[in-house]
Structure formats: structure tokens, C-alpha cells
Amino acid sequence: PPRGGVWGPGGPAIVDTMVRADGRTDCDPASYGRHNGGFFHTDALRSGEADVATLIFWNFEIPEARAKGMREAAFFSLKEWGVPDFCQLVLMTTPDRFAEMRPIFRKLVLAMRRATGMIHQQPDRARQYYYAYVNRDGADKTTQDIIDATFTATLPAFPNDNNMSSEYYERLMAWLIDTNQVDDSKTASQIPVSTYWTNEVSW
């Protein structure tokens, strides 16, 4: 069986969804081999410990893999194979803390939105901040190449604001239930998604 770099049930669920989208219906997530290499996906593939890595980012792992000599490094886009694109920045808290700190969370979202605007409007300035943060000047040549490629690929990926459509969250939750990634699927299916995934402080 293929071995994947996974953390928990999410990895096999992703692979299984993609396999089914490709036409195979008699598959079992438990049949997929598992390897937990943490966030070191490229190392797991290069060492042969894993045949496929789930949840890699085209703007991070692909530049890294190519800089480390994997000339044929490539990826399957999850959303093209039936998997919700859940690799989004989602701020999480409890209902009580959300109610208590709502004004603070609102300020945080607005600050993130302003930062995104600055990134799009002043890319050279953003590059300077990023290079200083990761200490590019003190890195070796391979790492510098990875840093350069990562920044170039990431720059256009920032969204204009920090809200997601209700349909997005509903589709994501339905997939989590269908793939047995929630503890109580019956209860989860009866709770309106908007009660725990909300854009309230984004407006």
C-alpha cells in the first residue's frame, strides 16, 4: 500500500477521497500505510519513508523539494480531487472567549487585513521584512534559494480579506463528517455550521 506522511485521520481521508474521485470505490482508509514525519514532508519523500505527503503547500514544499534535487517534484491540488480546500488561516477560540474578547479579535482581523494590503502594495518592503525574519543573509546557498522561491510563490497567495463563505464551511464540515473525522457525527450534522465557524468580526 502507498505510505503517506500523515498526522491522524486527516491524511488517509484525503488520500481516500482523491482515490474515490479518480474512480476507485472499493478502497479502505485503513489500508493505506502511514508515516508521521512531522512537517518534514520533503525529507520523508527523499528518504523513501513515504510515497506521498498530504497537505504540502505548493509555495513551500515544492520550492524546497526542487532546491534539494527533486527535479520531478509535483503535487495534486486537493480541490481538484474532491477534497475541500481547508488550508486556510482560521482563528480559533471558545464561544466564551469569543464573546469576551470580540473587540480585540475585531482589531486583530483588521490588523491582518491591513498587513495583507501592505504586502500587495509594497512587495519589496514585505520581502525585506521576511528576509530579516528568516535571517536569509545568514543562510547557506540552498536555503537562500528556498527562501527566495517561497517568498515569490507566496506573495500573490494572500487573500484580500479574512472571511470565508458559509458554503465553504458547510462543505468542509460535510466532508469531515463523511470521512469520520468528528467524534459525534450525528450531533455535528445537527448543529448549524455558523454557530462555530463565523465571519462576524470580519465585516
PDB file of C-alpha atoms in Angstrom:
ATOM      1  CA  PRO A   1       0.000   0.000   0.000  1.00  0.00           C
ATOM      2  CA  PRO A   2       1.138   3.584  -0.516  1.00  0.00           C
ATOM      3  CA  ARG A   3       2.723   5.168   2.516  1.00  0.00           C
ATOM      4  CA  GLY A   4       1.732   8.722   3.283  1.00  0.00           C
ATOM      5  CA  GLY A   5       3.112  11.360   5.587  1.00  0.00           C
ATOM      6  CA  VAL A   6       0.145  11.805   7.912  1.00  0.00           C
ATOM      7  CA  TRP A   7      -0.659  13.045  11.421  1.00  0.00           C
ATOM      8  CA  GLY A   8      -4.017  11.427  12.136  1.00  0.00           C
ATOM      9  CA  PRO A   9      -7.240  10.517  10.329  1.00  0.00           C
ATOM     10  CA  GLY A  10      -6.960  13.518   8.013  1.00  0.00           C
ATOM     11  CA  GLY A  11      -4.149  12.107   5.879  1.00  0.00           C
ATOM     12  CA  PRO A  12      -5.841   8.803   4.965  1.00  0.00           C
ATOM     13  CA  ALA A  13      -9.156  10.661   4.491  1.00  0.00           C
ATOM     14  CA  ILE A  14      -7.515  12.970   1.977  1.00  0.00           C
ATOM     15  CA  VAL A  15      -5.918  10.093   0.053  1.00  0.00           C
ATOM     16  CA  ASP A  16      -9.141   8.062   0.124  1.00  0.00           C
ATOM     17  CA  THR A  17     -11.230  10.978  -1.150  1.00  0.00           C
ATOM     18  CA  MET A  18      -8.806  11.527  -4.018  1.00  0.00           C
ATOM     19  CA  VAL A  19      -8.744   7.833  -4.905  1.00  0.00           C
ATOM     20  CA  ARG A  20     -12.542   7.755  -4.987  1.00  0.00           C
ATOM     21  CA  ALA A  21     -12.636  10.905  -7.127  1.00  0.00           C
ATOM     22  CA  ASP A  22     -10.411   9.053  -9.577  1.00  0.00           C
ATOM     23  CA  GLY A  23     -12.984   6.266  -9.891  1.00  0.00           C
ATOM     24  CA  ARG A  24     -11.961   3.673  -7.312  1.00  0.00           C
ATOM     25  CA  THR A  25     -14.814   2.898  -4.897  1.00  0.00           C
ATOM     26  CA  ASP A  26     -13.688  -0.264  -3.078  1.00  0.00           C
ATOM     27  CA  CYS A  27     -10.992   1.421  -1.009  1.00  0.00           C
ATOM     28  CA  ASP A  28     -10.382   1.410   2.733  1.00  0.00           C
ATOM     29  CA  PRO A  29      -8.531   4.239   4.526  1.00  0.00           C
ATOM     30  CA  ALA A  30      -7.151   1.699   6.984  1.00  0.00           C
ATOM     31  CA  SER A  31      -5.257   0.009   4.139  1.00  0.00           C
ATOM     32  CA  TYR A  32      -3.005   2.997   3.498  1.00  0.00           C
ATOM     33  CA  GLY A  33       0.421   2.906   5.090  1.00  0.00           C
ATOM     34  CA  ARG A  34       1.244   5.733   7.469  1.00  0.00           C
ATOM     35  CA  HIS A  35       4.397   7.634   8.288  1.00  0.00           C
ATOM     36  CA  ASN A  36       4.490  10.593  10.645  1.00  0.00           C
ATOM     37  CA  GLY A  37       7.432  12.738   9.646  1.00  0.00           C
ATOM     38  CA  GLY A  38       6.080  15.901  11.205  1.00  0.00           C
ATOM     39  CA  PHE A  39       6.341  18.872   8.890  1.00  0.00           C
ATOM     40  CA  PHE A  40       9.408  17.444   7.140  1.00  0.00           C
ATOM     41  CA  HIS A  41       7.499  16.202   4.099  1.00  0.00           C
ATOM     42  CA  THR A  42      10.359  16.621   1.656  1.00  0.00           C
ATOM     43  CA  ASP A  43      12.721  14.608   3.855  1.00  0.00           C
ATOM     44  CA  ALA A  44      10.147  11.804   4.179  1.00  0.00           C
ATOM     45  CA  LEU A  45       9.814  11.544   0.398  1.00  0.00           C
ATOM     46  CA  ARG A  46      13.538  11.768  -0.301  1.00  0.00           C
ATOM     47  CA  SER A  47      14.329   9.074   2.285  1.00  0.00           C
ATOM     48  CA  GLY A  48      11.679   6.715   0.928  1.00  0.00           C
ATOM     49  CA  GLU A  49       9.815   6.630   4.246  1.00  0.00           C
ATOM     50  CA  ALA A  50       6.716   7.926   2.438  1.00  0.00           C
ATOM     51  CA  ASP A  51       5.468   7.638  -1.138  1.00  0.00           C
ATOM     52  CA  VAL A  52       3.131  10.610  -0.876  1.00  0.00           C
ATOM     53  CA  ALA A  53       2.816  13.525   1.502  1.00  0.00           C
ATOM     54  CA  THR A  54      -0.559  15.014   2.363  1.00  0.00           C
ATOM     55  CA  LEU A  55      -1.097  18.722   2.984  1.00  0.00           C
ATOM     56  CA  ILE A  56       2.030  20.004   1.315  1.00  0.00           C
ATOM     57  CA  PHE A  57       1.972  23.576   0.102  1.00  0.00           C
ATOM     58  CA  TRP A  58       2.969  24.383  -3.460  1.00  0.00           C
ATOM     59  CA  ASN A  59       4.646  27.586  -2.246  1.00  0.00           C
ATOM     60  CA  PHE A  60       6.684  25.849   0.480  1.00  0.00           C
ATOM     61  CA  GLU A  61       7.409  22.165  -0.094  1.00  0.00           C
ATOM     62  CA  ILE A  62       7.659  22.311  -3.890  1.00  0.00           C
ATOM     63  CA  PRO A  63      10.409  25.002  -3.928  1.00  0.00           C
ATOM     64  CA  GLU A  64      12.161  23.169  -1.105  1.00  0.00           C
ATOM     65  CA  ALA A  65      11.990  19.810  -2.889  1.00  0.00           C
ATOM     66  CA  ARG A  66      13.322  21.238  -6.135  1.00  0.00           C
ATOM     67  CA  ALA A  67      16.126  23.100  -4.368  1.00  0.00           C
ATOM     68  CA  LYS A  68      17.110  19.826  -2.696  1.00  0.00           C
ATOM     69  CA  GLY A  69      17.361  17.990  -6.001  1.00  0.00           C
ATOM     70  CA  MET A  70      13.896  16.504  -6.543  1.00  0.00           C
ATOM     71  CA  ARG A  71      13.570  17.644 -10.148  1.00  0.00           C
ATOM     72  CA  GLU A  72      10.193  15.997 -10.735  1.00  0.00           C
ATOM     73  CA  ALA A  73       8.553  17.281  -7.547  1.00  0.00           C
ATOM     74  CA  ALA A  74       4.861  17.887  -8.219  1.00  0.00           C
ATOM     75  CA  PHE A  75       1.535  17.904  -6.423  1.00  0.00           C
ATOM     76  CA  PHE A  76      -2.166  17.194  -6.795  1.00  0.00           C
ATOM     77  CA  SER A  77      -4.411  20.136  -5.949  1.00  0.00           C
ATOM     78  CA  LEU A  78      -6.863  18.887  -3.321  1.00  0.00           C
ATOM     79  CA  LYS A  79      -9.813  20.917  -4.587  1.00  0.00           C
ATOM     80  CA  GLU A  80      -9.470  19.262  -7.998  1.00  0.00           C
ATOM     81  CA  TRP A  81      -9.864  15.813  -6.419  1.00  0.00           C
ATOM     82  CA  GLY A  82     -12.925  16.256  -4.226  1.00  0.00           C
ATOM     83  CA  VAL A  83     -11.161  17.453  -1.065  1.00  0.00           C
ATOM     84  CA  PRO A  84     -12.252  20.799   0.410  1.00  0.00           C
ATOM     85  CA  ASP A  85      -9.508  23.400   0.286  1.00  0.00           C
ATOM     86  CA  PHE A  86      -9.162  23.643   4.060  1.00  0.00           C
ATOM     87  CA  CYS A  87      -5.624  25.049   4.070  1.00  0.00           C
ATOM     88  CA  GLN A  88      -6.870  28.447   5.113  1.00  0.00           C
ATOM     89  CA  LEU A  89      -5.941  30.688   8.012  1.00  0.00           C
ATOM     90  CA  VAL A  90      -8.699  30.193  10.589  1.00  0.00           C
ATOM     91  CA  LEU A  91      -8.511  31.841  14.019  1.00  0.00           C
ATOM     92  CA  MET A  92      -9.896  29.519  16.698  1.00  0.00           C
ATOM     93  CA  THR A  93     -11.215  30.186  20.196  1.00  0.00           C
ATOM     94  CA  THR A  94     -14.059  29.152  22.531  1.00  0.00           C
ATOM     95  CA  PRO A  95     -17.545  30.709  22.450  1.00  0.00           C
ATOM     96  CA  ASP A  96     -16.995  32.329  25.842  1.00  0.00           C
ATOM     97  CA  ARG A  97     -13.666  33.850  24.884  1.00  0.00           C
ATOM     98  CA  PHE A  98     -15.090  34.998  21.560  1.00  0.00           C
ATOM     99  CA  ALA A  99     -17.848  36.901  23.345  1.00  0.00           C
ATOM    100  CA  GLU A 100     -15.429  38.268  25.936  1.00  0.00           C
ATOM    101  CA  MET A 101     -12.715  39.378  23.523  1.00  0.00           C
ATOM    102  CA  ARG A 102     -14.785  40.205  20.465  1.00  0.00           C
ATOM    103  CA  PRO A 103     -13.469  43.827  20.175  1.00  0.00           C
ATOM    104  CA  ILE A 104      -9.882  42.574  20.429  1.00  0.00           C
ATOM    105  CA  PHE A 105     -10.453  39.886  17.808  1.00  0.00           C
ATOM    106  CA  ARG A 106     -12.000  42.523  15.554  1.00  0.00           C
ATOM    107  CA  LYS A 107      -8.845  44.635  15.884  1.00  0.00           C
ATOM    108  CA  LEU A 108      -6.708  41.579  15.131  1.00  0.00           C
ATOM    109  CA  VAL A 109      -8.633  40.816  11.937  1.00  0.00           C
ATOM    110  CA  LEU A 110      -8.400  44.439  10.812  1.00  0.00           C
ATOM    111  CA  ALA A 111      -4.651  44.473  11.518  1.00  0.00           C
ATOM    112  CA  MET A 112      -4.198  41.304   9.460  1.00  0.00           C
ATOM    113  CA  ARG A 113      -6.209  42.870   6.658  1.00  0.00           C
ATOM    114  CA  ARG A 114      -4.018  45.982   6.696  1.00  0.00           C
ATOM    115  CA  ALA A 115      -0.907  43.801   6.692  1.00  0.00           C
ATOM    116  CA  THR A 116      -2.189  41.936   3.648  1.00  0.00           C
ATOM    117  CA  GLY A 117      -2.798  45.256   1.901  1.00  0.00           C
ATOM    118  CA  MET A 118       0.751  46.322   2.647  1.00  0.00           C
ATOM    119  CA  ILE A 119       2.100  43.028   1.285  1.00  0.00           C
ATOM    120  CA  HIS A 120       0.264  43.527  -2.013  1.00  0.00           C
ATOM    121  CA  GLN A 121       1.021  47.236  -2.301  1.00  0.00           C
ATOM    122  CA  GLN A 122       4.634  47.212  -1.106  1.00  0.00           C
ATOM    123  CA  PRO A 123       6.082  43.804  -2.031  1.00  0.00           C
ATOM    124  CA  ASP A 124       9.702  44.954  -1.753  1.00  0.00           C
ATOM    125  CA  ARG A 125       9.110  46.122   1.793  1.00  0.00           C
ATOM    126  CA  ALA A 126       7.389  42.841   2.609  1.00  0.00           C
ATOM    127  CA  ARG A 127      10.364  40.968   1.158  1.00  0.00           C
ATOM    128  CA  GLN A 128      12.756  42.916   3.398  1.00  0.00           C
ATOM    129  CA  TYR A 129      10.690  42.064   6.490  1.00  0.00           C
ATOM    130  CA  TYR A 130      10.536  38.389   5.537  1.00  0.00           C
ATOM    131  CA  TYR A 131      14.225  38.087   4.735  1.00  0.00           C
ATOM    132  CA  ALA A 132      15.139  39.710   8.057  1.00  0.00           C
ATOM    133  CA  TYR A 133      12.756  37.432   9.958  1.00  0.00           C
ATOM    134  CA  VAL A 134      14.188  34.208   8.479  1.00  0.00           C
ATOM    135  CA  ASN A 135      17.783  35.559   8.551  1.00  0.00           C
ATOM    136  CA  ARG A 136      18.301  34.949   4.840  1.00  0.00           C
ATOM    137  CA  ASP A 137      21.733  36.597   4.832  1.00  0.00           C
ATOM    138  CA  GLY A 138      22.995  34.065   7.355  1.00  0.00           C
ATOM    139  CA  ALA A 139      21.703  31.031   5.457  1.00  0.00           C
ATOM    140  CA  ASP A 140      23.566  28.757   3.050  1.00  0.00           C
ATOM    141  CA  LYS A 141      23.009  28.978  -0.718  1.00  0.00           C
ATOM    142  CA  THR A 142      20.420  26.180  -0.889  1.00  0.00           C
ATOM    143  CA  THR A 143      18.390  27.677   1.940  1.00  0.00           C
ATOM    144  CA  GLN A 144      18.588  31.122   0.336  1.00  0.00           C
ATOM    145  CA  ASP A 145      17.225  29.666  -2.895  1.00  0.00           C
ATOM    146  CA  ILE A 146      14.349  28.079  -0.961  1.00  0.00           C
ATOM    147  CA  ILE A 147      13.627  31.361   0.833  1.00  0.00           C
ATOM    148  CA  ASP A 148      13.597  33.296  -2.458  1.00  0.00           C
ATOM    149  CA  ALA A 149      11.334  30.804  -4.213  1.00  0.00           C
ATOM    150  CA  THR A 150       9.000  30.541  -1.226  1.00  0.00           C
ATOM    151  CA  PHE A 151       8.535  34.300  -0.986  1.00  0.00           C
ATOM    152  CA  THR A 152       7.959  34.694  -4.731  1.00  0.00           C
ATOM    153  CA  ALA A 153       5.363  31.912  -4.734  1.00  0.00           C
ATOM    154  CA  THR A 154       3.640  33.078  -1.549  1.00  0.00           C
ATOM    155  CA  LEU A 155       3.335  36.786  -2.327  1.00  0.00           C
ATOM    156  CA  PRO A 156       0.279  36.533  -4.630  1.00  0.00           C
ATOM    157  CA  ALA A 157      -1.428  33.951  -2.416  1.00  0.00           C
ATOM    158  CA  PHE A 158      -2.628  36.324   0.317  1.00  0.00           C
ATOM    159  CA  PRO A 159      -6.404  36.953   0.226  1.00  0.00           C
ATOM    160  CA  ASN A 160      -7.884  40.429   0.162  1.00  0.00           C
ATOM    161  CA  ASP A 161      -9.736  39.925   3.439  1.00  0.00           C
ATOM    162  CA  ASN A 162     -10.217  37.304   6.135  1.00  0.00           C
ATOM    163  CA  ASN A 163     -13.701  35.920   5.639  1.00  0.00           C
ATOM    164  CA  MET A 164     -14.893  32.716   4.010  1.00  0.00           C
ATOM    165  CA  SER A 165     -18.301  31.913   2.519  1.00  0.00           C
ATOM    166  CA  SER A 166     -20.838  29.948   4.550  1.00  0.00           C
ATOM    167  CA  GLU A 167     -20.971  27.406   1.707  1.00  0.00           C
ATOM    168  CA  TYR A 168     -17.240  26.834   2.151  1.00  0.00           C
ATOM    169  CA  TYR A 169     -17.637  25.947   5.825  1.00  0.00           C
ATOM    170  CA  GLU A 170     -20.730  23.816   5.215  1.00  0.00           C
ATOM    171  CA  ARG A 171     -18.943  21.792   2.532  1.00  0.00           C
ATOM    172  CA  LEU A 172     -15.899  21.374   4.766  1.00  0.00           C
ATOM    173  CA  MET A 173     -17.982  20.156   7.705  1.00  0.00           C
ATOM    174  CA  ALA A 174     -19.929  17.740   5.499  1.00  0.00           C
ATOM    175  CA  TRP A 175     -16.638  16.253   4.298  1.00  0.00           C
ATOM    176  CA  LEU A 176     -15.318  15.927   7.869  1.00  0.00           C
ATOM    177  CA  ILE A 177     -18.479  14.060   8.850  1.00  0.00           C
ATOM    178  CA  ASP A 178     -18.446  11.842   5.748  1.00  0.00           C
ATOM    179  CA  THR A 179     -14.834  10.843   6.408  1.00  0.00           C
ATOM    180  CA  ASN A 180     -15.371  10.138  10.121  1.00  0.00           C
ATOM    181  CA  GLN A 181     -13.139  12.942  11.346  1.00  0.00           C
ATOM    182  CA  VAL A 182     -15.533  14.195  14.042  1.00  0.00           C
ATOM    183  CA  ASP A 183     -16.241  12.446  17.346  1.00  0.00           C
ATOM    184  CA  ASP A 184     -20.045  12.587  17.122  1.00  0.00           C
ATOM    185  CA  SER A 185     -21.186  12.832  13.522  1.00  0.00           C
ATOM    186  CA  LYS A 186     -24.912  12.743  14.388  1.00  0.00           C
ATOM    187  CA  THR A 187     -24.666  15.730  16.735  1.00  0.00           C
ATOM    188  CA  ALA A 188     -22.286  17.556  14.404  1.00  0.00           C
ATOM    189  CA  SER A 189     -24.693  17.193  11.491  1.00  0.00           C
ATOM    190  CA  GLN A 190     -27.493  18.814  13.521  1.00  0.00           C
ATOM    191  CA  ILE A 191     -25.592  21.908  14.664  1.00  0.00           C
ATOM    192  CA  PRO A 192     -25.651  24.879  12.256  1.00  0.00           C
ATOM    193  CA  VAL A 193     -22.128  25.399  10.982  1.00  0.00           C
ATOM    194  CA  SER A 194     -22.432  29.158  11.503  1.00  0.00           C
ATOM    195  CA  THR A 195     -22.523  28.660  15.285  1.00  0.00           C
ATOM    196  CA  TYR A 196     -18.879  27.643  15.434  1.00  0.00           C
ATOM    197  CA  TRP A 197     -17.385  28.917  12.153  1.00  0.00           C
ATOM    198  CA  THR A 198     -18.234  32.564  11.851  1.00  0.00           C
ATOM    199  CA  ASN A 199     -17.194  35.649   9.909  1.00  0.00           C
ATOM    200  CA  GLU A 200     -18.778  38.005  12.444  1.00  0.00           C
ATOM    201  CA  VAL A 201     -15.645  40.007  13.199  1.00  0.00           C
ATOM    202  CA  SER A 202     -14.580  40.147   9.567  1.00  0.00           C
ATOM    203  CA  TRP A 203     -17.103  42.754   8.485  1.00  0.00           C
TER     204      TRP A 203
END
